mmCIF file of C-alpha atoms in Angstrom:
data_model
loop_
_atom_site.group_PDB
_atom_site.id
_atom_site.type_symbol
_atom_site.label_atom_id
_atom_site.label_comp_id
_atom_site.label_asym_id
_atom_site.label_seq_id
_atom_site.Cartn_x
_atom_site.Cartn_y
_atom_site.Cartn_z
ATOM 1 C CA MET A 928 0.000 0.000 0.000
ATOM 2 C CA LEU A 929 2.825 2.389 0.866
ATOM 3 C CA VAL A 930 4.562 1.644 -2.437
ATOM 4 C CA THR A 931 1.328 2.325 -4.323
ATOM 5 C CA ARG A 932 0.909 5.672 -2.588
ATOM 6 C CA ILE A 933 4.489 6.652 -3.367
ATOM 7 C CA LEU A 934 4.072 5.738 -7.022
ATOM 8 C CA LEU A 935 0.780 7.656 -7.268
ATOM 9 C CA GLY A 936 2.390 10.681 -5.638
ATOM 10 C CA LEU A 937 5.341 10.593 -8.019
ATOM 11 C CA LEU A 938 2.977 10.228 -10.984
ATOM 12 C CA ALA A 939 0.924 13.196 -9.829
ATOM 13 C CA ILE A 940 4.084 15.322 -9.677
ATOM 14 C CA VAL A 941 5.903 14.081 -12.782
ATOM 15 C CA ALA A 942 2.945 13.771 -15.197
ATOM 16 C CA PRO A 943 2.230 17.543 -15.527
ATOM 17 C CA ILE A 944 5.936 18.258 -16.100
ATOM 18 C CA ALA A 945 6.145 15.546 -18.758
ATOM 19 C CA LEU A 946 2.986 16.878 -20.412
ATOM 20 C CA TYR A 947 4.426 20.381 -20.619
ATOM 21 C CA ALA A 948 7.747 19.086 -21.944
ATOM 22 C CA GLY A 949 5.910 17.163 -24.667
ATOM 23 C CA ILE A 950 3.862 20.206 -25.725
ATOM 24 C CA ALA A 951 6.810 22.623 -25.562
ATOM 25 C CA SER A 952 8.905 20.472 -27.879
ATOM 26 C CA ARG A 953 6.597 21.028 -30.857
ATOM 27 C CA GLY A 954 7.575 23.487 -33.601
ATOM 28 C CA ASP A 955 7.176 27.157 -32.679
ATOM 29 C CA LEU A 956 6.283 26.257 -29.106
ATOM 30 C CA ARG A 957 9.929 25.512 -28.365
ATOM 31 C CA PRO A 958 11.416 28.141 -26.025
ATOM 32 C CA ALA A 959 14.034 30.503 -27.391
ATOM 33 C CA SER A 960 16.290 29.768 -24.427
ATOM 34 C CA PRO A 961 15.987 26.357 -22.690
ATOM 35 C CA ARG A 962 18.401 27.570 -19.999
ATOM 36 C CA ALA A 963 16.114 30.487 -19.182
ATOM 37 C CA VAL A 964 13.175 28.067 -18.962
ATOM 38 C CA ALA A 965 15.086 25.792 -16.587
ATOM 39 C CA LEU A 966 16.109 28.811 -14.484
ATOM 40 C CA THR A 967 12.513 30.032 -14.281
ATOM 41 C CA PHE A 968 11.279 26.581 -13.281
ATOM 42 C CA ALA A 969 13.907 26.362 -10.526
ATOM 43 C CA ILE A 970 13.047 29.828 -9.199
ATOM 44 C CA GLY A 971 9.354 28.862 -9.277
ATOM 45 C CA VAL A 972 10.128 25.815 -7.126
ATOM 46 C CA LEU A 973 12.161 27.923 -4.678
ATOM 47 C CA ALA A 974 9.445 30.620 -4.576
ATOM 48 C CA PHE A 975 7.175 28.148 -2.802
ATOM 49 C CA VAL A 976 9.335 28.435 0.337
ATOM 50 C CA PRO A 977 8.772 32.174 1.041
ATOM 51 C CA ALA A 978 5.119 31.763 0.034
ATOM 52 C CA GLU A 979 4.644 28.999 2.584
ATOM 53 C CA VAL A 980 6.433 30.993 5.292
ATOM 54 C CA ALA A 981 4.411 34.145 4.546
ATOM 55 C CA GLU A 982 1.108 32.267 4.526
ATOM 56 C CA ARG A 983 1.865 30.537 7.832
ATOM 57 C CA MET A 984 2.800 33.851 9.435
ATOM 58 C CA LEU A 985 -0.342 35.557 8.167
ATOM 59 C CA THR A 986 -2.634 32.731 9.257
ATOM 60 C CA SER A 987 -1.116 32.699 12.751
ATOM 61 C CA PHE A 988 -1.406 36.497 12.972
ATOM 62 C CA THR A 989 -4.937 36.868 11.560
ATOM 63 C CA GLY A 990 -6.458 33.570 12.673
ATOM 64 C CA LEU A 991 -7.694 32.748 9.181
ATOM 65 C CA ARG A 992 -8.093 29.067 8.359
ATOM 66 C CA ARG A 993 -6.094 27.648 5.488
ATOM 67 C CA THR A 994 -7.995 25.991 2.663
ATOM 68 C CA GLY A 995 -8.425 22.297 3.382
ATOM 69 C CA ALA A 996 -7.335 22.656 7.009
ATOM 70 C CA GLY A 997 -10.463 21.454 8.698
ATOM 71 C CA GLY A 998 -13.680 22.655 7.161
ATOM 72 C CA SER A 999 -14.964 24.949 4.462
ATOM 73 C CA ASP A 1000 -16.037 28.109 6.243
ATOM 74 C CA LEU A 1001 -15.913 31.790 5.412
ATOM 75 C CA ALA A 1002 -12.433 32.117 6.928
ATOM 76 C CA ALA A 1003 -11.041 29.515 4.501
ATOM 77 C CA PHE A 1004 -12.777 31.308 1.633
ATOM 78 C CA VAL A 1005 -11.236 34.653 2.638
ATOM 79 C CA TYR A 1006 -7.842 32.991 3.070
ATOM 80 C CA ALA A 1007 -7.930 31.464 -0.427
ATOM 81 C CA PHE A 1008 -8.847 34.712 -2.202
ATOM 82 C CA LEU A 1009 -7.184 37.427 -0.124
ATOM 83 C CA VAL A 1010 -4.087 35.687 1.245
ATOM 84 C CA ALA A 1011 -2.925 32.571 -0.592
ATOM 85 C CA ALA A 1012 -3.807 33.405 -4.198
ATOM 86 C CA PRO A 1013 -2.318 36.955 -4.275
ATOM 87 C CA ILE A 1014 0.904 35.880 -2.536
ATOM 88 C CA GLU A 1015 1.393 32.876 -4.798
ATOM 89 C CA GLN A 1016 0.655 34.711 -8.045
ATOM 90 C CA ALA A 1017 2.938 37.584 -7.011
ATOM 91 C CA LEU A 1018 5.840 35.210 -6.340
ATOM 92 C CA LYS A 1019 5.257 33.494 -9.685
ATOM 93 C CA VAL A 1020 5.668 36.898 -11.345
ATOM 94 C CA VAL A 1021 8.880 37.415 -9.368
ATOM 95 C CA ALA A 1022 10.137 34.042 -10.655
ATOM 96 C CA VAL A 1023 9.661 35.259 -14.236
ATOM 97 C CA VAL A 1024 11.598 38.517 -13.809
ATOM 98 C CA PRO A 1025 15.220 37.229 -13.978
ATOM 99 C CA ALA A 1026 14.810 35.260 -17.219
ATOM 100 C CA TRP A 1027 12.671 37.974 -18.805
ATOM 101 C CA ARG A 1028 15.125 40.744 -17.974
ATOM 102 C CA ILE A 1029 18.218 38.855 -19.137
ATOM 103 C CA ARG A 1030 18.770 39.444 -22.849
ATOM 104 C CA SER A 1031 15.247 40.831 -23.109
ATOM 105 C CA ALA A 1032 15.835 42.075 -26.657
ATOM 106 C CA GLN A 1033 16.219 38.493 -27.894
ATOM 107 C CA HIS A 1034 12.946 37.179 -26.457
ATOM 108 C CA ARG A 1035 9.961 36.398 -28.641
ATOM 109 C CA PRO A 1036 6.474 37.545 -27.510
ATOM 110 C CA PHE A 1037 5.583 33.893 -26.917
ATOM 111 C CA ASP A 1038 8.401 33.568 -24.378
ATOM 112 C CA GLY A 1039 6.456 35.747 -21.927
ATOM 113 C CA LEU A 1040 3.729 33.123 -21.784
ATOM 114 C CA THR A 1041 6.300 30.322 -21.646
ATOM 115 C CA TYR A 1042 8.052 31.779 -18.579
ATOM 116 C CA ALA A 1043 4.742 32.371 -16.796
ATOM 117 C CA VAL A 1044 3.627 28.784 -17.429
ATOM 118 C CA VAL A 1045 6.987 27.345 -16.332
ATOM 119 C CA ALA A 1046 7.145 29.499 -13.178
ATOM 120 C CA ALA A 1047 3.646 28.368 -12.213
ATOM 121 C CA LEU A 1048 4.534 24.763 -13.037
ATOM 122 C CA GLY A 1049 7.591 24.871 -10.768
ATOM 123 C CA PHE A 1050 5.692 26.571 -7.949
ATOM 124 C CA SER A 1051 2.687 24.213 -8.094
ATOM 125 C CA THR A 1052 4.992 21.175 -8.357
ATOM 126 C CA ALA A 1053 6.690 22.120 -5.083
ATOM 127 C CA GLN A 1054 3.308 22.927 -3.565
ATOM 128 C CA SER A 1055 1.836 19.569 -4.594
ATOM 129 C CA ALA A 1056 4.902 17.686 -3.333
ATOM 130 C CA SER A 1057 4.611 19.389 0.066
ATOM 131 C CA PHE A 1058 0.875 18.628 0.172
ATOM 132 C CA LEU A 1059 1.389 14.947 -0.656
ATOM 133 C CA ILE A 1060 4.217 14.519 1.859
ATOM 134 C CA ALA A 1061 2.056 16.044 4.595
ATOM 135 C CA ARG A 1062 -0.987 13.928 3.713
ATOM 136 C CA GLY A 1063 0.725 10.613 2.967
ATOM 137 C CA ALA A 1064 -0.230 10.627 -0.737
ATOM 138 C CA PRO A 1065 -3.567 8.726 -0.713
ATOM 139 C CA PRO A 1066 -5.112 8.256 -4.205
ATOM 140 C CA LEU A 1067 -7.632 11.081 -3.809
ATOM 141 C CA ASP A 1068 -4.980 13.548 -2.689
ATOM 142 C CA ALA A 1069 -2.723 12.452 -5.555
ATOM 143 C CA ALA A 1070 -5.580 13.297 -7.941
ATOM 144 C CA ARG A 1071 -6.043 16.675 -6.238
ATOM 145 C CA ALA A 1072 -2.322 17.442 -6.565
ATOM 146 C CA ALA A 1073 -2.227 16.480 -10.250
ATOM 147 C CA ILE A 1074 -5.301 18.590 -11.075
ATOM 148 C CA TRP A 1075 -3.872 21.552 -9.164
ATOM 149 C CA THR A 1076 -0.509 21.303 -10.935
ATOM 150 C CA LEU A 1077 -2.224 21.150 -14.336
ATOM 151 C CA THR A 1078 -4.587 24.051 -13.649
ATOM 152 C CA GLN A 1079 -2.165 26.617 -12.227
ATOM 153 C CA PRO A 1080 0.058 27.072 -15.334
ATOM 154 C CA CYS A 1081 -3.033 27.688 -17.465
ATOM 155 C CA LEU A 1082 -4.216 30.404 -15.079
ATOM 156 C CA SER A 1083 -0.799 32.092 -14.974
ATOM 157 C CA ALA A 1084 -0.673 32.001 -18.768
ATOM 158 C CA MET A 1085 -3.165 34.892 -18.752
ATOM 159 C CA TRP A 1086 -0.691 37.376 -17.290
ATOM 160 C CA GLY A 1087 2.085 35.684 -19.274
ATOM 161 C CA TRP A 1088 0.208 36.717 -22.412
ATOM 162 C CA ALA A 1089 0.073 40.297 -21.132
ATOM 163 C CA ILE A 1090 3.861 40.291 -20.621
ATOM 164 C CA GLY A 1091 4.475 38.897 -24.101
ATOM 165 C CA ARG A 1092 2.227 41.410 -25.857
ATOM 166 C CA SER A 1093 3.865 44.416 -24.172
ATOM 167 C CA PRO A 1094 5.875 46.255 -26.862
ATOM 168 C CA LYS A 1095 8.688 47.083 -24.416
ATOM 169 C CA GLY A 1096 8.504 43.799 -22.514
ATOM 170 C CA ARG A 1097 7.337 45.533 -19.329
ATOM 171 C CA ILE A 1098 5.769 43.498 -16.544
ATOM 172 C CA ASP A 1099 3.120 46.142 -15.997
ATOM 173 C CA GLY A 1100 0.193 47.833 -17.700
ATOM 174 C CA LYS A 1101 -3.589 47.529 -17.617
ATOM 175 C CA TYR A 1102 -3.624 44.214 -19.493
ATOM 176 C CA PHE A 1103 -1.139 42.697 -17.071
ATOM 177 C CA ARG A 1104 -2.988 43.951 -13.989
ATOM 178 C CA THR A 1105 -6.335 42.699 -15.276
ATOM 179 C CA ALA A 1106 -4.925 39.309 -16.275
ATOM 180 C CA TRP A 1107 -3.123 38.986 -12.931
ATOM 181 C CA LEU A 1108 -6.333 39.682 -11.001
ATOM 182 C CA LEU A 1109 -8.187 37.112 -13.110
ATOM 183 C CA ALA A 1110 -5.457 34.573 -12.350
ATOM 184 C CA VAL A 1111 -5.755 35.367 -8.639
ATOM 185 C CA GLY A 1112 -9.527 34.869 -8.744
ATOM 186 C CA GLY A 1113 -9.232 31.642 -10.704
ATOM 187 C CA SER A 1114 -6.565 30.339 -8.344
ATOM 188 C CA GLY A 1115 -8.723 31.113 -5.315
ATOM 189 C CA ILE A 1116 -11.725 29.322 -6.788
ATOM 190 C CA ALA A 1117 -9.588 26.344 -7.820
ATOM 191 C CA ALA A 1118 -8.100 26.080 -4.317
ATOM 192 C CA GLN A 1119 -11.553 26.074 -2.740
ATOM 193 C CA VAL A 1120 -12.891 23.452 -5.144
ATOM 194 C CA ILE A 1121 -9.830 21.159 -5.177
ATOM 195 C CA PHE A 1122 -8.695 21.291 -1.555
ATOM 196 C CA GLY A 1123 -11.611 22.773 0.389
ATOM 197 C CA ARG A 1124 -14.429 20.437 -0.637
ATOM 198 C CA GLY A 1125 -15.160 16.704 -0.902
ATOM 199 C CA PRO A 1126 -14.477 14.362 -3.828
ATOM 200 C CA ALA A 1127 -17.660 15.368 -5.671
ATOM 201 C CA ALA A 1128 -16.457 18.969 -5.812
ATOM 202 C CA LEU A 1129 -13.669 17.992 -8.204
ATOM 203 C CA VAL A 1130 -16.348 17.983 -10.916
ATOM 204 C CA ALA A 1131 -16.309 21.788 -10.774
ATOM 205 C CA VAL A 1132 -12.610 21.805 -11.698
ATOM 206 C CA VAL A 1133 -13.450 20.628 -15.224
ATOM 207 C CA PRO A 1134 -14.953 23.966 -16.410
ATOM 208 C CA ILE A 1135 -12.107 25.874 -14.728
ATOM 209 C CA PHE A 1136 -9.513 23.754 -16.513
ATOM 210 C CA LEU A 1137 -11.347 23.921 -19.856
ATOM 211 C CA PHE A 1138 -11.727 27.693 -19.679
ATOM 212 C CA ALA A 1139 -8.105 28.237 -18.631
ATOM 213 C CA GLY A 1140 -6.903 25.810 -21.303
ATOM 214 C CA ILE A 1141 -8.880 27.539 -24.052
ATOM 215 C CA VAL A 1142 -7.639 30.947 -22.907
ATOM 216 C CA THR A 1143 -4.073 29.616 -22.940
ATOM 217 C CA ALA A 1144 -4.485 28.270 -26.479
ATOM 218 C CA VAL A 1145 -5.942 31.558 -27.766
ATOM 219 C CA ALA A 1146 -3.258 33.608 -25.986
ATOM 220 C CA ALA A 1147 -0.469 31.386 -27.299
ATOM 221 C CA ARG A 1148 -1.767 31.636 -30.854
ATOM 222 C CA ASP A 1149 -1.976 35.431 -30.569
ATOM 223 C CA LEU A 1150 1.622 35.695 -29.323
ATOM 224 C CA LEU A 1151 2.875 33.337 -32.032
ATOM 225 C CA GLN A 1152 1.235 35.548 -34.637
ATOM 226 C CA ARG A 1153 2.803 38.646 -33.092
ATOM 227 C CA GLY A 1154 6.204 36.995 -33.194
ATOM 228 C CA ALA A 1155 5.748 35.943 -36.817
ATOM 229 C CA ALA A 1156 4.727 39.459 -37.894
ATOM 230 C CA VAL A 1157 8.346 40.642 -37.942
ATOM 231 C CA PRO A 1158 10.546 37.538 -38.322
ATOM 232 C CA GLU A 1159 14.179 37.932 -37.407
ATOM 233 C CA LYS A 1160 15.295 35.334 -39.930
ATOM 234 C CA PRO A 1161 13.719 33.288 -42.733
ATOM 235 C CA PRO A 1162 11.551 30.539 -41.233
ATOM 236 C CA ALA A 1163 12.898 27.013 -41.534
ATOM 237 C CA PRO A 1164 10.688 24.107 -42.655
ATOM 238 C CA ARG A 1165 8.793 22.754 -39.686
ATOM 239 C CA ALA A 1166 6.221 20.173 -38.764
ATOM 240 C CA PRO A 1167 2.515 21.089 -38.499
ATOM 241 C CA ARG A 1168 1.851 23.037 -35.321
ATOM 242 C CA LEU A 1169 -0.590 21.939 -32.679
ATOM 243 C CA LEU A 1170 -2.138 25.328 -31.976
ATOM 244 C CA THR A 1171 -2.572 26.385 -35.579
ATOM 245 C CA SER A 1172 -4.266 23.115 -36.417
ATOM 246 C CA ILE A 1173 -6.826 23.830 -33.717
ATOM 247 C CA ALA A 1174 -7.161 27.405 -35.052
ATOM 248 C CA PRO A 1175 -9.060 29.141 -32.249
ATOM 249 C CA PRO A 1176 -10.307 32.682 -32.936
ATOM 250 C CA SER A 1177 -7.693 35.389 -32.599
ATOM 251 C CA ILE A 1178 -7.653 37.962 -29.794
ATOM 252 C CA LYS A 1179 -8.414 40.682 -32.336
ATOM 253 C CA ALA A 1180 -11.457 38.814 -33.632
ATOM 254 C CA LEU A 1181 -12.751 38.313 -30.088
ATOM 255 C CA ARG A 1182 -12.309 41.993 -29.234
ATOM 256 C CA THR A 1183 -14.098 43.011 -32.435
ATOM 257 C CA ALA A 1184 -17.011 40.700 -31.673
ATOM 258 C CA LEU A 1185 -17.386 42.119 -28.160
ATOM 259 C CA LYS A 1186 -17.410 45.744 -29.312
ATOM 260 C CA ARG A 1187 -20.603 47.730 -29.406
ATOM 261 C CA GLU A 1188 -22.306 48.157 -32.737
ATOM 262 C CA GLU A 1189 -22.920 51.563 -34.254
ATOM 263 C CA ARG A 1190 -26.592 51.296 -33.322
ATOM 264 C CA PRO A 1191 -27.579 52.261 -29.751
ATOM 265 C CA ILE A 1192 -27.544 49.589 -27.062
ATOM 266 C CA SER A 1193 -30.890 47.808 -26.906
ATOM 267 C CA PHE A 1194 -31.778 47.337 -23.254
ATOM 268 C CA PHE A 1195 -34.845 45.453 -24.435
ATOM 269 C CA TRP A 1196 -32.758 42.700 -26.004
ATOM 270 C CA ILE A 1197 -30.384 42.672 -23.048
ATOM 271 C CA GLY A 1198 -33.246 42.151 -20.600
ATOM 272 C CA LEU A 1199 -35.027 39.695 -22.864
ATOM 273 C CA GLY A 1200 -31.783 37.814 -23.409
ATOM 274 C CA ALA A 1201 -31.268 37.477 -19.646
ATOM 275 C CA LEU A 1202 -34.807 36.109 -19.291
ATOM 276 C CA VAL A 1203 -34.238 33.726 -22.202
ATOM 277 C CA THR A 1204 -31.032 32.505 -20.573
ATOM 278 C CA ALA A 1205 -32.817 31.945 -17.263
ATOM 279 C CA GLY A 1206 -35.640 30.114 -19.034
ATOM 280 C CA VAL A 1207 -33.284 27.864 -20.967
ATOM 281 C CA ILE A 1208 -31.346 27.071 -17.761
ATOM 282 C CA VAL A 1209 -34.561 26.051 -15.983
ATOM 283 C CA SER A 1210 -35.666 23.955 -18.967
ATOM 284 C CA MET A 1211 -32.306 22.187 -19.278
ATOM 285 C CA VAL A 1212 -32.099 21.481 -15.544
ATOM 286 C CA ALA A 1213 -35.675 20.143 -15.553
ATOM 287 C CA ALA A 1214 -34.801 17.903 -18.497
ATOM 288 C CA ALA A 1215 -31.684 16.704 -16.647
ATOM 289 C CA VAL A 1216 -33.743 15.866 -13.562
ATOM 290 C CA ALA A 1217 -36.273 13.962 -15.669
ATOM 291 C CA LEU A 1218 -33.471 12.064 -17.410
ATOM 292 C CA GLY A 1219 -31.805 11.363 -14.071
ATOM 293 C CA HIS A 1220 -34.968 9.903 -12.565
ATOM 294 C CA LYS A 1221 -35.425 7.745 -15.648
ATOM 295 C CA ILE A 1222 -31.943 6.233 -15.387
ATOM 296 C CA GLY A 1223 -32.028 5.944 -11.594
ATOM 297 C CA VAL A 1224 -29.891 8.896 -10.432
ATOM 298 C CA ASP A 1225 -30.520 9.827 -6.786
ATOM 299 C CA PHE A 1226 -30.649 13.633 -6.569
ATOM 300 C CA ALA A 1227 -31.488 13.572 -2.848
ATOM 301 C CA VAL A 1228 -27.880 12.726 -2.035
ATOM 302 C CA VAL A 1229 -26.897 16.270 -3.063
ATOM 303 C CA ASP A 1230 -29.097 17.692 -0.270
ATOM 304 C CA ARG A 1231 -27.731 15.207 2.254
ATOM 305 C CA ASP A 1232 -24.031 15.683 1.465
ATOM 306 C CA ALA A 1233 -22.982 17.456 -1.721
ATOM 307 C CA SER A 1234 -19.329 16.529 -1.125
ATOM 308 C CA ALA A 1235 -19.935 12.760 -0.943
ATOM 309 C CA PRO A 1236 -18.699 10.546 -3.813
ATOM 310 C CA ALA A 1237 -22.300 9.446 -4.464
ATOM 311 C CA ALA A 1238 -23.157 13.053 -5.375
ATOM 312 C CA VAL A 1239 -20.839 13.027 -8.407
ATOM 313 C CA ALA A 1240 -23.419 11.629 -10.864
ATOM 314 C CA PRO A 1241 -26.258 14.095 -10.058
ATOM 315 C CA LEU A 1242 -23.836 17.033 -9.883
ATOM 316 C CA VAL A 1243 -22.343 16.174 -13.278
ATOM 317 C CA LEU A 1244 -25.783 15.852 -14.824
ATOM 318 C CA LEU A 1245 -27.042 19.142 -13.397
ATOM 319 C CA THR A 1246 -23.824 21.023 -14.148
ATOM 320 C CA VAL A 1247 -23.664 19.871 -17.767
ATOM 321 C CA ALA A 1248 -27.325 20.760 -18.298
ATOM 322 C CA ALA A 1249 -26.896 24.254 -16.823
ATOM 323 C CA ILE A 1250 -23.707 24.973 -18.793
ATOM 324 C CA LEU A 1251 -25.187 23.774 -22.098
ATOM 325 C CA ALA A 1252 -28.038 26.230 -21.611
ATOM 326 C CA PHE A 1253 -25.718 29.188 -22.184
ATOM 327 C CA PRO A 1254 -24.650 28.579 -25.813
ATOM 328 C CA ILE A 1255 -28.274 27.806 -26.707
ATOM 329 C CA ALA A 1256 -29.500 31.011 -25.052
ATOM 330 C CA GLY A 1257 -26.686 33.044 -26.636
ATOM 331 C CA TRP A 1258 -27.567 31.711 -30.085
ATOM 332 C CA LEU A 1259 -31.287 32.415 -29.592
ATOM 333 C CA THR A 1260 -30.649 35.961 -28.362
ATOM 334 C CA ALA A 1261 -28.282 36.789 -31.221
ATOM 335 C CA ARG A 1262 -30.625 35.365 -33.864
ATOM 336 C CA ALA A 1263 -33.679 37.132 -32.462
ATOM 337 C CA SER A 1264 -31.968 40.514 -32.114
ATOM 338 C CA ALA A 1265 -30.174 40.285 -35.491
ATOM 339 C CA ALA A 1266 -27.048 41.505 -33.714
ATOM 340 C CA ARG A 1267 -23.769 41.821 -35.608
ATOM 341 C CA SER A 1268 -21.704 41.557 -32.436
ATOM 342 C CA VAL A 1269 -21.951 39.504 -29.256
ATOM 343 C CA PHE A 1270 -22.030 42.582 -27.025
ATOM 344 C CA GLU A 1271 -25.705 42.450 -26.046
ATOM 345 C CA PRO A 1272 -25.901 38.627 -25.675
ATOM 346 C CA ALA A 1273 -22.730 38.778 -23.544
ATOM 347 C CA ILE A 1274 -24.311 41.319 -21.182
ATOM 348 C CA SER A 1275 -27.448 39.149 -21.035
ATOM 349 C CA ALA A 1276 -25.369 36.114 -20.081
ATOM 350 C CA ALA A 1277 -23.483 38.123 -17.442
ATOM 351 C CA LEU A 1278 -26.772 39.295 -15.902
ATOM 352 C CA ALA A 1279 -28.119 35.741 -15.869
ATOM 353 C CA ILE A 1280 -24.931 34.477 -14.179
ATOM 354 C CA PHE A 1281 -25.143 37.263 -11.604
ATOM 355 C CA GLY A 1282 -28.752 36.353 -10.904
ATOM 356 C CA VAL A 1283 -27.847 32.690 -10.420
ATOM 357 C CA LEU A 1284 -25.045 33.647 -8.008
ATOM 358 C CA VAL A 1285 -27.399 35.858 -5.977
ATOM 359 C CA LEU A 1286 -30.082 33.164 -5.756
ATOM 360 C CA LEU A 1287 -27.552 30.512 -4.779
ATOM 361 C CA GLY A 1288 -26.063 32.834 -2.176
ATOM 362 C CA LEU A 1289 -29.497 33.203 -0.584
ATOM 363 C CA ALA A 1290 -30.597 29.578 -0.900
ATOM 364 C CA GLN A 1291 -27.381 27.526 -0.702
ATOM 365 C CA PRO A 1292 -24.244 29.598 0.003
ATOM 366 C CA VAL A 1293 -21.939 26.576 -0.296
ATOM 367 C CA ALA A 1294 -22.984 26.213 -3.949
ATOM 368 C CA VAL A 1295 -21.675 29.698 -4.823
ATOM 369 C CA VAL A 1296 -18.147 28.320 -5.192
ATOM 370 C CA PHE A 1297 -19.362 25.753 -7.734
ATOM 371 C CA ALA A 1298 -21.236 28.463 -9.639
ATOM 372 C CA LEU A 1299 -18.158 30.720 -9.651
ATOM 373 C CA ALA A 1300 -16.092 27.827 -10.975
ATOM 374 C CA CYS A 1301 -18.492 27.299 -13.870
ATOM 375 C CA ALA A 1302 -19.251 30.979 -14.555
ATOM 376 C CA PRO A 1303 -16.288 31.865 -16.862
ATOM 377 C CA PHE A 1304 -16.766 28.756 -18.990
ATOM 378 C CA ALA A 1305 -20.531 29.312 -19.167
ATOM 379 C CA PHE A 1306 -19.985 32.952 -20.175
ATOM 380 C CA GLY A 1307 -17.533 31.884 -22.870
ATOM 381 C CA LEU A 1308 -20.037 29.355 -24.232
ATOM 382 C CA ALA A 1309 -22.755 32.018 -24.287
ATOM 383 C CA CYS A 1310 -20.478 34.270 -26.349
ATOM 384 C CA ALA A 1311 -19.645 31.348 -28.643
ATOM 385 C CA GLY A 1312 -23.345 30.665 -29.174
ATOM 386 C CA ALA A 1313 -23.981 34.351 -29.904
ATOM 387 C CA TRP A 1314 -21.015 34.334 -32.308
ATOM 388 C CA ALA A 1315 -22.598 31.463 -34.227
ATOM 389 C CA GLY A 1316 -26.016 33.146 -34.275
ATOM 390 C CA ARG A 1317 -25.027 36.735 -35.058
ATOM 391 C CA ALA A 1318 -26.044 38.360 -38.308
ATOM 392 C CA ARG A 1319 -23.321 38.206 -40.949
#
């Protein structure tokens, strides 16, 4: 049993690193300076030490409860968002600085994202190793550690994109600050879901990981295009690239789609779109409940203990139904309003999400974390549905 736990712990730590190494070895994704990547990874690992010391000092001084340290109360929620996540993301930025400043003129835009991902990978690897050593590496905790280590680099890639797109390579600016705050929020939600809840809560990590992964792919493609705009030397023949074969929409196309049209904002369609979204959510959830009863899913277990393993099946069914409602509602709103952008459907989706969060906060506060975890992915799907339904 001990050998099995050790092997699972090693797999949870090594697998994310091997996955990154496999992706980074493909075509244009290769770093310009492997030594700088190794240096950033090492600094990311070492940055975990001051983060751990600072967090322990702050928790002893303020009395806040660390996430996963006995319960899931408001103190653990405050700790995850206002203490742990900001400190950890700040130290990941610090880990990027040496490699980014050294020979900065020779870096490609894509290298900014690479260093951010590698710094986060090193930091989360050390964090997961410490967590597994303290807990004895049972299978569930090994799964938590692996999911955490995979999710964190994708979240840090957001501010890595902001560094890469900066014309002077500055680690500053409104894009960087916004992306950093989004990474902090995503990290706080991920910590609450992965470490602060039961096994069933890991279901909510899926939309976080999907959203962060899609954002990483779009950001990487944008930086690769920026780097190719002014090539330093003639490009050599290369194998087909992973990201270009997926061909997600560019950052410019997304910004254009989210811009207001020349016509005035229609508050009618915004309000109607929010109501349509709410109606589609209710219909999809009702259909999921009917399907669940037909196939024998016990929804009562969610009321008894939403963190129990038996709650996974009903939570997956309800979550999938609610999330799928957003692209349908976005498409319906865009088609009905004959909109040429996704601006109005996006506001409608945001209002619907806000309404869901308010209702959950009043009825079942513990479910707010799950809703926050799904909100970015649901919003993105609503925009995708509106994109498909907009007038050409």
